[in-house]
Short mmCIF file of C-alpha atoms in Angstrom, two decimals:
data_model
loop_
_atom_site.label_atom_id
_atom_site.label_comp_id
_atom_site.label_asym_id
_atom_site.label_seq_id
_atom_site.Cartn_x
_atom_site.Cartn_y
_atom_site.Cartn_z
CA UNK A 1 19.07 -6.77 -14.55
CA UNK A 2 16.42 -7.76 -12.12
CA UNK A 3 18.59 -10.35 -10.41
CA UNK A 4 21.30 -7.72 -10.06
CA UNK A 5 18.98 -5.46 -8.16
CA UNK A 6 17.92 -8.42 -6.06
CA UNK A 7 21.53 -8.91 -5.04
CA UNK A 8 21.80 -5.25 -4.31
CA UNK A 9 18.82 -5.44 -2.00
CA UNK A 10 20.26 -8.41 -0.17
CA UNK A 11 23.38 -6.45 0.60
CA UNK A 12 21.76 -3.17 1.52
CA UNK A 13 21.76 -3.11 5.25
CA UNK A 14 18.50 -1.74 6.46
CA UNK A 15 16.01 -2.78 9.02
CA UNK A 16 12.89 -1.93 7.11
CA UNK A 17 11.43 -5.27 6.26
CA UNK A 18 9.03 -3.36 4.06
CA UNK A 19 11.85 -3.30 1.52
CA UNK A 20 11.47 -7.06 1.19
CA UNK A 21 7.71 -6.81 0.98
CA UNK A 22 7.95 -4.30 -1.82
CA UNK A 23 10.24 -6.61 -3.73
CA UNK A 24 7.74 -9.45 -3.56
CA UNK A 25 4.88 -7.36 -4.79
CA UNK A 26 6.95 -5.86 -7.53
CA UNK A 27 7.99 -9.31 -8.66
CA UNK A 28 4.38 -10.26 -9.29
CA UNK A 29 3.52 -6.97 -10.87
CA UNK A 30 5.69 -6.30 -13.92
CA UNK A 31 4.58 -2.72 -13.98
CA UNK A 32 6.49 -1.76 -10.90
CA UNK A 33 9.60 -3.85 -11.44
CA UNK A 34 11.47 -1.34 -13.52
CA UNK A 35 10.46 1.43 -11.18
CA UNK A 36 11.73 -0.62 -8.28
CA UNK A 37 15.08 -0.99 -9.98
CA UNK A 38 15.47 2.74 -9.94
CA UNK A 39 14.27 3.03 -6.38
CA UNK A 40 16.60 0.54 -4.79
CA UNK A 41 19.62 2.38 -6.09
CA UNK A 42 18.45 5.45 -4.27
CA UNK A 43 18.58 3.86 -0.88
CA UNK A 44 15.67 4.49 1.41
CA UNK A 45 18.02 4.63 4.33
CA UNK A 46 16.11 4.56 7.56
CA UNK A 47 19.02 5.94 9.56
CA UNK A 48 17.87 8.66 11.85
CA UNK A 49 20.13 11.37 10.51
CA UNK A 50 18.62 11.32 7.03
CA UNK A 51 16.17 14.17 6.93
CA UNK A 52 12.61 13.10 6.24
CA UNK A 53 12.49 15.30 3.17
CA UNK A 54 14.97 13.00 1.44
CA UNK A 55 12.90 9.93 2.13
CA UNK A 56 9.79 11.71 0.91
CA UNK A 57 11.35 12.34 -2.50
CA UNK A 58 11.82 8.61 -2.88
CA UNK A 59 8.27 7.81 -1.95
CA UNK A 60 6.73 9.22 -5.12
CA UNK A 61 7.21 5.92 -6.91
CA UNK A 62 7.22 3.50 -4.06
CA UNK A 63 5.04 0.42 -4.23
CA UNK A 64 1.69 0.73 -2.55
CA UNK A 65 2.34 -1.90 0.10
CA UNK A 66 5.28 0.22 1.21
CA UNK A 67 3.09 3.22 1.72
CA UNK A 68 0.51 1.26 3.65
CA UNK A 69 2.95 -0.50 5.95
CA UNK A 70 4.94 2.65 6.51
CA UNK A 71 1.86 4.59 7.54
CA UNK A 72 0.59 1.80 9.76
CA UNK A 73 3.94 1.62 11.52
CA UNK A 74 3.94 5.36 12.03
CA UNK A 75 0.49 5.26 13.58
CA UNK A 76 1.59 2.42 15.84
CA UNK A 77 4.67 4.34 16.92
CA UNK A 78 2.58 7.36 17.72
CA UNK A 79 0.16 5.40 19.85
CA UNK A 80 3.17 4.08 21.73
CA UNK A 81 4.59 7.56 21.89
CA UNK A 82 1.46 8.77 23.62
CA UNK A 83 1.56 5.99 26.19
CA UNK A 84 5.24 6.56 26.95
CA UNK A 85 5.76 10.23 26.21
CA UNK A 86 9.08 11.88 25.67
CA UNK A 87 9.69 15.54 25.16
CA UNK A 88 10.87 15.38 21.55
CA UNK A 89 8.08 13.27 20.27
CA UNK A 90 7.23 11.72 16.93
CA UNK A 91 3.66 12.86 17.34
CA UNK A 92 4.80 16.43 17.11
CA UNK A 93 7.17 15.86 14.23
CA UNK A 94 4.80 14.18 11.81
CA UNK A 95 1.20 14.81 12.55
CA UNK A 96 -1.73 12.90 11.19
CA UNK A 97 -5.37 12.80 12.09
CA UNK A 98 -5.74 9.05 12.44
CA UNK A 99 -5.15 9.28 16.17
CA UNK A 100 -8.11 11.48 17.01
CA UNK A 101 -10.38 9.54 14.68
CA UNK A 102 -9.42 6.09 15.92
CA UNK A 103 -9.40 6.97 19.61
CA UNK A 104 -12.62 8.95 19.63
CA UNK A 105 -14.52 6.41 17.56
CA UNK A 106 -13.18 3.52 19.62
CA UNK A 107 -14.13 5.04 22.95
CA UNK A 108 -17.50 6.09 21.61
CA UNK A 109 -18.32 2.63 20.33
CA UNK A 110 -17.25 1.00 23.59
CA UNK A 111 -19.41 3.30 25.67
CA UNK A 112 -22.25 2.74 23.26
CA UNK A 113 -21.79 -0.99 23.63
CA UNK A 114 -21.77 -0.91 27.41
CA UNK A 115 -24.98 1.01 27.77
CA UNK A 116 -26.61 -0.52 24.75
CA UNK A 117 -29.21 2.17 24.10
CA UNK A 118 -30.38 2.41 20.55
CA UNK A 119 -30.46 6.17 20.45
CA UNK A 120 -26.70 6.43 20.23
CA UNK A 121 -26.45 9.22 22.75
CA UNK A 122 -23.28 7.97 24.43
CA UNK A 123 -21.32 8.04 21.20
CA UNK A 124 -22.65 11.47 20.35
CA UNK A 125 -21.80 12.83 23.78
CA UNK A 126 -18.22 11.70 23.80
CA UNK A 127 -17.81 12.72 20.17
CA UNK A 128 -19.06 16.24 20.76
CA UNK A 129 -17.20 16.64 24.06
CA UNK A 130 -13.95 15.53 22.50
CA UNK A 131 -14.13 17.59 19.34
CA UNK A 132 -15.45 20.75 20.95
CA UNK A 133 -12.76 20.38 23.59
CA UNK A 134 -10.09 19.89 20.98
CA UNK A 135 -11.36 22.92 19.11
CA UNK A 136 -11.25 25.12 22.18
CA UNK A 137 -7.83 23.92 23.25
CA UNK A 138 -6.41 24.31 19.76
CA UNK A 139 -7.77 27.81 19.59
CA UNK A 140 -6.19 28.48 22.96
CA UNK A 141 -2.83 27.10 21.92
CA UNK A 142 -2.60 28.68 18.53
CA UNK A 143 -4.24 32.06 18.96
CA UNK A 144 -4.46 32.98 22.60
CA UNK A 145 -1.20 31.77 24.05
CA UNK A 146 0.56 31.80 20.67
CA UNK A 147 2.51 28.62 21.17
CA UNK A 148 4.87 27.30 18.55
CA UNK A 149 2.49 24.73 17.24
CA UNK A 150 0.30 24.30 14.23
CA UNK A 151 -3.40 23.50 14.39
CA UNK A 152 -3.07 19.98 13.09
CA UNK A 153 -0.19 19.14 15.39
CA UNK A 154 -2.31 20.17 18.35
CA UNK A 155 -5.28 18.07 17.23
CA UNK A 156 -2.94 15.16 16.60
CA UNK A 157 -1.39 15.30 20.06
CA UNK A 158 -4.70 15.60 21.86
CA UNK A 159 -6.09 12.69 19.88
CA UNK A 160 -3.25 10.29 20.46
CA UNK A 161 -3.08 11.17 24.15
CA UNK A 162 -6.56 9.71 24.52
CA UNK A 163 -4.77 6.37 24.46
CA UNK A 164 -4.74 5.83 28.24
CA UNK A 165 -8.43 6.67 28.45
CA UNK A 166 -9.08 4.18 25.66
CA UNK A 167 -7.32 1.60 27.81
CA UNK A 168 -9.55 2.54 30.74
CA UNK A 169 -12.63 2.19 28.55
CA UNK A 170 -11.43 -1.21 27.38
CA UNK A 171 -11.06 -2.30 31.00
CA UNK A 172 -14.61 -1.19 31.70
CA UNK A 173 -15.85 -3.05 28.67
CA UNK A 174 -14.18 -6.26 29.77
CA UNK A 175 -15.60 -5.79 33.25
CA UNK A 176 -19.00 -5.39 31.68
CA UNK A 177 -18.56 -8.48 29.54
CA UNK A 178 -17.42 -10.53 32.50
CA UNK A 179 -20.39 -9.21 34.41
CA UNK A 180 -18.39 -7.99 37.39
CA UNK A 181 -19.18 -4.31 37.22
CA UNK A 182 -21.92 -4.05 39.81
CA UNK A 183 -20.84 -2.40 43.03
CA UNK A 184 -17.39 -1.52 41.76
CA UNK A 185 -17.97 2.19 41.50
CA UNK A 186 -14.91 3.11 43.54
CA UNK A 187 -12.61 0.85 41.55
CA UNK A 188 -13.89 2.31 38.31
CA UNK A 189 -13.39 5.79 39.69
CA UNK A 190 -9.77 4.98 40.46
CA UNK A 191 -9.22 3.51 37.02
CA UNK A 192 -10.68 6.46 35.18
CA UNK A 193 -8.80 8.93 37.39
CA UNK A 194 -5.55 7.14 36.60
CA UNK A 195 -6.41 7.18 32.92
CA UNK A 196 -7.10 10.89 33.00
CA UNK A 197 -3.89 11.59 34.91
CA UNK A 198 -1.85 9.54 32.47
CA UNK A 199 -3.42 11.24 29.46
CA UNK A 200 -2.93 14.68 30.90
CA UNK A 201 0.65 13.90 31.84
CA UNK A 202 1.40 12.58 28.36
CA UNK A 203 -0.13 15.59 26.63
CA UNK A 204 1.67 18.02 28.92
CA UNK A 205 4.96 16.28 28.43
CA UNK A 206 4.65 16.42 24.68
CA UNK A 207 3.33 19.96 24.50
CA UNK A 208 5.42 21.57 27.21
CA UNK A 209 8.13 22.79 24.89
CA UNK A 210 5.77 24.72 22.71
CA UNK A 211 4.72 27.22 25.34
CA UNK A 212 6.80 29.98 26.86
CA UNK A 213 7.49 29.62 30.55
CA UNK A 214 5.01 32.17 31.80
CA UNK A 215 2.17 30.88 29.65
CA UNK A 216 2.76 27.24 30.38
CA UNK A 217 -0.07 26.80 32.88
CA UNK A 218 -2.45 28.89 30.85
CA UNK A 219 -1.89 26.67 27.87
CA UNK A 220 -1.81 23.31 29.60
CA UNK A 221 -4.57 23.90 32.12
CA UNK A 222 -7.45 23.35 29.71
CA UNK A 223 -5.80 20.14 28.50
CA UNK A 224 -5.98 18.67 31.99
CA UNK A 225 -9.57 19.83 32.34
CA UNK A 226 -10.54 18.21 29.04
CA UNK A 227 -9.11 14.83 29.92
CA UNK A 228 -10.70 15.04 33.33
CA UNK A 229 -14.11 15.70 31.77
CA UNK A 230 -13.71 12.90 29.26
CA UNK A 231 -12.80 10.48 32.03
CA UNK A 232 -15.91 11.55 33.96
CA UNK A 233 -18.06 10.85 30.93
CA UNK A 234 -16.44 7.46 30.47
CA UNK A 235 -16.98 6.70 34.13
CA UNK A 236 -20.61 7.76 33.94
CA UNK A 237 -21.31 5.45 31.03
CA UNK A 238 -19.17 2.62 32.22
CA UNK A 239 -21.87 0.47 33.74
CA UNK B 1 4.82 28.25 2.43
CA UNK B 2 6.65 26.24 -0.12
CA UNK B 3 5.05 25.38 -3.39
CA UNK B 4 6.42 24.64 -6.80
CA UNK B 5 9.52 23.16 -5.30
CA UNK B 6 12.33 22.39 -7.76
CA UNK B 7 11.82 18.98 -9.03
CA UNK B 8 12.32 15.68 -7.35
CA UNK B 9 15.58 13.86 -8.03
CA UNK B 10 14.85 11.87 -11.13
CA UNK B 11 12.20 9.36 -10.52
CA UNK B 12 12.88 7.05 -13.43
CA UNK B 13 10.76 8.16 -16.32
CA UNK B 14 7.61 6.16 -16.57
CA UNK B 15 8.43 2.53 -17.15
CA UNK B 16 5.96 2.18 -20.01
CA UNK B 17 8.29 3.72 -22.51
CA UNK B 18 10.36 0.56 -22.36
CA UNK B 19 7.63 -1.97 -21.83
CA UNK B 20 5.71 -1.30 -24.96
CA UNK B 21 6.01 -4.65 -26.74
CA UNK B 22 2.47 -5.76 -26.52
CA UNK B 23 1.07 -2.33 -26.20
CA UNK B 24 2.01 -0.32 -29.20
CA UNK B 25 -0.50 1.47 -31.28
CA UNK B 26 -3.14 4.03 -30.52
CA UNK B 27 -5.07 1.52 -28.50
CA UNK B 28 -2.52 1.43 -25.71
CA UNK B 29 -3.06 5.07 -24.87
CA UNK B 30 -6.76 4.56 -24.27
CA UNK B 31 -6.48 1.71 -21.81
CA UNK B 32 -6.06 2.15 -18.10
CA UNK B 33 -2.55 1.34 -17.00
CA UNK B 34 -3.49 0.99 -13.35
CA UNK B 35 -7.04 -0.36 -13.30
CA UNK B 36 -6.86 -1.51 -9.68
CA UNK B 37 -5.75 1.90 -8.49
CA UNK B 38 -8.47 3.58 -10.53
CA UNK B 39 -10.99 1.18 -9.06
CA UNK B 40 -9.97 2.01 -5.51
CA UNK B 41 -10.02 5.70 -6.32
CA UNK B 42 -13.71 5.40 -7.10
CA UNK B 43 -14.57 2.66 -4.62
CA UNK B 44 -14.41 4.47 -1.30
CA UNK B 45 -15.99 7.67 -2.55
CA UNK B 46 -18.96 5.96 -4.11
CA UNK B 47 -19.32 3.61 -1.14
CA UNK B 48 -19.49 6.58 1.22
CA UNK B 49 -22.18 8.26 -0.86
CA UNK B 50 -24.16 5.06 -1.31
CA UNK B 51 -24.06 4.19 2.39
CA UNK B 52 -25.15 7.71 3.27
CA UNK B 53 -28.07 7.70 0.84
CA UNK B 54 -29.07 4.18 1.82
CA UNK B 55 -29.05 4.87 5.54
CA UNK B 56 -30.83 8.15 5.06
CA UNK B 57 -33.52 6.59 2.91
CA UNK B 58 -34.15 3.59 5.12
CA UNK B 59 -33.66 5.35 8.44
CA UNK B 60 -31.04 2.94 9.65
CA UNK B 61 -29.55 3.82 13.03
CA UNK B 62 -27.62 7.06 12.96
CA UNK B 63 -24.54 5.95 14.85
CA UNK B 64 -23.60 2.88 12.77
CA UNK B 65 -24.19 4.86 9.58
CA UNK B 66 -22.16 7.77 10.87
CA UNK B 67 -19.24 5.61 11.88
CA UNK B 68 -19.31 3.67 8.61
CA UNK B 69 -19.44 6.77 6.45
CA UNK B 70 -16.68 8.46 8.45
CA UNK B 71 -14.46 5.41 8.11
CA UNK B 72 -15.12 5.22 4.36
CA UNK B 73 -14.42 8.92 3.99
CA UNK B 74 -11.15 8.62 5.89
CA UNK B 75 -10.05 5.65 3.81
CA UNK B 76 -10.97 7.56 0.67
CA UNK B 77 -9.06 10.63 1.81
CA UNK B 78 -5.95 8.63 2.59
CA UNK B 79 -6.12 6.59 -0.62
CA UNK B 80 -6.64 9.55 -2.90
CA UNK B 81 -4.05 11.66 -1.18
CA UNK B 82 -1.31 9.07 -0.84
CA UNK B 83 -1.83 6.62 -3.65
CA UNK B 84 -4.14 7.41 -6.52
CA UNK B 85 -2.88 10.95 -6.99
CA UNK B 86 0.74 10.04 -7.47
CA UNK B 87 0.03 6.92 -9.49
CA UNK B 88 -2.73 8.13 -11.79
CA UNK B 89 -1.69 11.71 -12.46
CA UNK B 90 1.72 12.16 -10.89
CA UNK B 91 0.63 14.81 -8.40
CA UNK B 92 1.20 14.93 -4.68
CA UNK B 93 0.65 17.32 -1.83
CA UNK B 94 1.72 17.07 1.79
CA UNK B 95 2.75 18.93 4.87
CA UNK B 96 5.82 18.78 7.02
CA UNK B 97 7.03 20.56 10.12
CA UNK B 98 10.69 21.52 10.15
CA UNK B 99 13.06 21.87 13.10
CA UNK B 100 11.90 25.40 13.79
CA UNK B 101 8.34 24.13 14.16
CA UNK B 102 7.23 25.96 11.06
CA UNK B 103 4.69 24.11 9.00
CA UNK B 104 5.22 23.84 5.26
CA UNK B 105 2.73 22.72 2.63
CA UNK B 106 4.33 21.12 -0.40
CA UNK B 107 2.58 20.66 -3.74
CA UNK B 108 4.41 18.54 -6.27
CA UNK B 109 3.75 17.54 -9.83
CA UNK B 110 5.64 15.21 -12.07
CA UNK B 111 7.13 16.90 -15.11
CA UNK B 112 8.33 15.42 -18.37
CA UNK B 113 6.73 13.07 -20.84
CA UNK B 114 4.27 11.63 -18.42
CA UNK B 115 3.19 14.89 -16.87
CA UNK B 116 -0.45 14.74 -15.92
CA UNK B 117 -0.79 11.04 -16.54
CA UNK B 118 -2.36 9.14 -19.41
CA UNK B 119 -5.66 10.39 -20.80
CA UNK B 120 -7.93 7.61 -19.51
CA UNK B 121 -6.50 7.76 -16.01
CA UNK B 122 -6.60 11.52 -16.01
CA UNK B 123 -10.27 11.36 -16.94
CA UNK B 124 -11.09 8.88 -14.20
CA UNK B 125 -9.13 10.79 -11.59
CA UNK B 126 -10.43 14.27 -12.19
CA UNK B 127 -14.00 13.20 -12.88
CA UNK B 128 -14.27 11.33 -9.60
CA UNK B 129 -12.48 14.14 -7.77
CA UNK B 130 -14.91 16.79 -8.97
CA UNK B 131 -18.20 14.93 -9.22
CA UNK B 132 -18.28 13.58 -5.67
CA UNK B 133 -18.06 16.95 -3.88
CA UNK B 134 -20.82 18.18 -6.17
CA UNK B 135 -22.97 15.26 -5.09
CA UNK B 136 -22.19 15.98 -1.45
CA UNK B 137 -23.25 19.59 -1.95
CA UNK B 138 -26.58 18.35 -3.26
CA UNK B 139 -26.88 16.04 -0.26
CA UNK B 140 -26.10 18.97 1.98
CA UNK B 141 -29.08 20.87 0.66
CA UNK B 142 -31.39 17.88 1.01
CA UNK B 143 -30.34 17.24 4.60
CA UNK B 144 -30.23 20.87 5.64
CA UNK B 145 -33.62 21.79 4.31
CA UNK B 146 -35.27 18.69 5.70
CA UNK B 147 -33.91 19.77 9.09
CA UNK B 148 -31.88 16.62 9.73
CA UNK B 149 -28.96 18.40 11.27
CA UNK B 150 -27.16 15.31 12.49
CA UNK B 151 -26.79 14.21 8.90
CA UNK B 152 -25.79 17.71 7.89
CA UNK B 153 -22.78 17.47 10.17
CA UNK B 154 -21.78 14.29 8.40
CA UNK B 155 -22.19 15.94 5.00
CA UNK B 156 -20.08 18.88 6.12
CA UNK B 157 -17.36 16.49 7.25
CA UNK B 158 -17.49 14.76 3.87
CA UNK B 159 -17.25 18.10 2.08
CA UNK B 160 -14.28 19.11 4.23
CA UNK B 161 -12.33 15.94 3.50
CA UNK B 162 -13.09 15.71 -0.20
CA UNK B 163 -12.78 19.43 -0.67
CA UNK B 164 -9.34 19.32 0.90
CA UNK B 165 -8.20 16.71 -1.59
CA UNK B 166 -9.73 18.60 -4.48
CA UNK B 167 -8.09 21.84 -3.43
CA UNK B 168 -4.74 20.17 -2.87
CA UNK B 169 -4.69 18.55 -6.28
CA UNK B 170 -5.89 21.64 -8.09
CA UNK B 171 -3.10 23.52 -6.44
CA UNK B 172 -0.58 20.85 -7.47
CA UNK B 173 -1.85 21.00 -11.02
CA UNK B 174 -1.81 24.76 -11.28
CA UNK B 175 1.39 25.31 -9.37
CA UNK B 176 -0.08 28.22 -7.48
CA UNK B 177 -3.09 29.09 -5.37
CA UNK B 178 -6.16 28.87 -7.55
CA UNK B 179 -7.92 32.14 -8.24
CA UNK B 180 -10.82 33.39 -10.30
CA UNK B 181 -8.77 33.59 -13.49
CA UNK B 182 -7.96 29.90 -13.16
CA UNK B 183 -11.61 29.04 -12.75
CA UNK B 184 -12.43 31.06 -15.83
CA UNK B 185 -9.66 29.34 -17.78
CA UNK B 186 -10.86 25.89 -16.77
CA UNK B 187 -14.44 26.69 -17.73
CA UNK B 188 -13.27 27.99 -21.06
CA UNK B 189 -11.21 24.92 -21.96
CA UNK B 190 -13.98 22.67 -20.70
CA UNK B 191 -16.59 24.34 -22.86
CA UNK B 192 -14.38 24.41 -25.92
CA UNK B 193 -13.68 20.70 -25.43
CA UNK B 194 -17.39 19.96 -25.33
CA UNK B 195 -18.01 22.05 -28.43
CA UNK B 196 -15.13 20.36 -30.23
CA UNK B 197 -16.45 16.92 -29.40
CA UNK B 198 -19.93 17.77 -30.56
CA UNK B 199 -18.50 19.09 -33.82
CA UNK B 200 -16.33 16.06 -34.53
CA UNK B 201 -19.00 13.59 -33.39
CA UNK B 202 -21.48 15.26 -35.73
CA UNK B 203 -19.10 14.51 -38.61
CA UNK B 204 -19.17 10.81 -37.71
CA UNK B 205 -15.42 10.41 -37.59
CA UNK B 206 -13.79 7.19 -36.54
CA UNK B 207 -11.14 7.36 -33.83
CA UNK B 208 -7.78 7.92 -35.33
CA UNK B 209 -4.22 7.98 -34.18
CA UNK B 210 -4.81 11.57 -33.18
CA UNK B 211 -7.66 10.62 -30.91
CA UNK B 212 -5.64 11.35 -27.80
CA UNK B 213 -5.48 15.00 -28.62
CA UNK B 214 -9.02 15.49 -27.57
CA UNK B 215 -8.28 15.18 -23.89
#
């Protein structure tokens, strides 16, 4: 029976290599093998027209490696989706809070590392600025301008769109490590301004469809301001 | 809001029914079927609490402790929500946004023979799920009343994450939003279980084939 399902897997045409991974793990774990038999017959078709709800039904019994790799890939796609934003974005469709956590913590730790104080104030500053900003903007989006967006979607978008600023912070960190950052204030200003512009553009592009035409600027204005402030803080702590 | 959705297309009924060769007898029901999963269920929660207490007690730097505890809490949240819930007790809760940008919360529970999971795994799951927020509440009081507000923020974050999981799974289990009558019901069954165990333990009975009924 097991070899039959193996043949079935070989012929199922799908591009999720995670299917193969799950087979290997199930082979070594006899517990999951009979579950996997059942699963393969219900194909986890990754074709774009299968509604996500279908795939979710199948994931109740999926092997754990599948879950992990699937979630990691989704996070990766979202980070890419923030760097190259389109209007109908995956970040909006499936939200998760890994983006805000990863980006905020990453930027905070980099700034902390550059300045090297032991009191941890750089991390705290960026942390508070980001989360208070996100809170205010989410409140603005959901309650004041009544956009078609849920709270978590908004937090998710704002978090992932920190990606460009994380890139800017990484550049500053490498400049600091290579010891070239003295006297480069203007260059750093340009870099952080570009980062802020890119972030703000990405967030606006993703969020633009949620607001009605007349409230567009009222909703998106604070987003631009937030990314501008974050870039200033990054610039201030960058050397 | 969607809850109590009609059931999932048949996930094959738990594989154990067929695999019982080496595992028949009353003993099989008392052993953990997924020890690794149960271990991970407890691992991140306890690690978060231990790191918090350790760093608090020894005044380690706030930022590294904060980041470590937050990472552990996030890993715990993800693991409990996505893995241990569905494997140990057959429950799952999630959220999706449909084409009309309306957000739906879905709470699912596996029905049938294996509903609720085996007794030992059920015990592990629910005990860890309930005890850790209680511990964090105690830590909240210690940090709040010693005026260490930075740590209080961390405790509040921990309570939010673990409380969310607890609430989600309770809602899966009950099939509806928990209310006061549910709390009363749970207390009642809990107390009667304790009384029953005291009574049977006092009689010095040996575990029998009916031992599983106690849970």
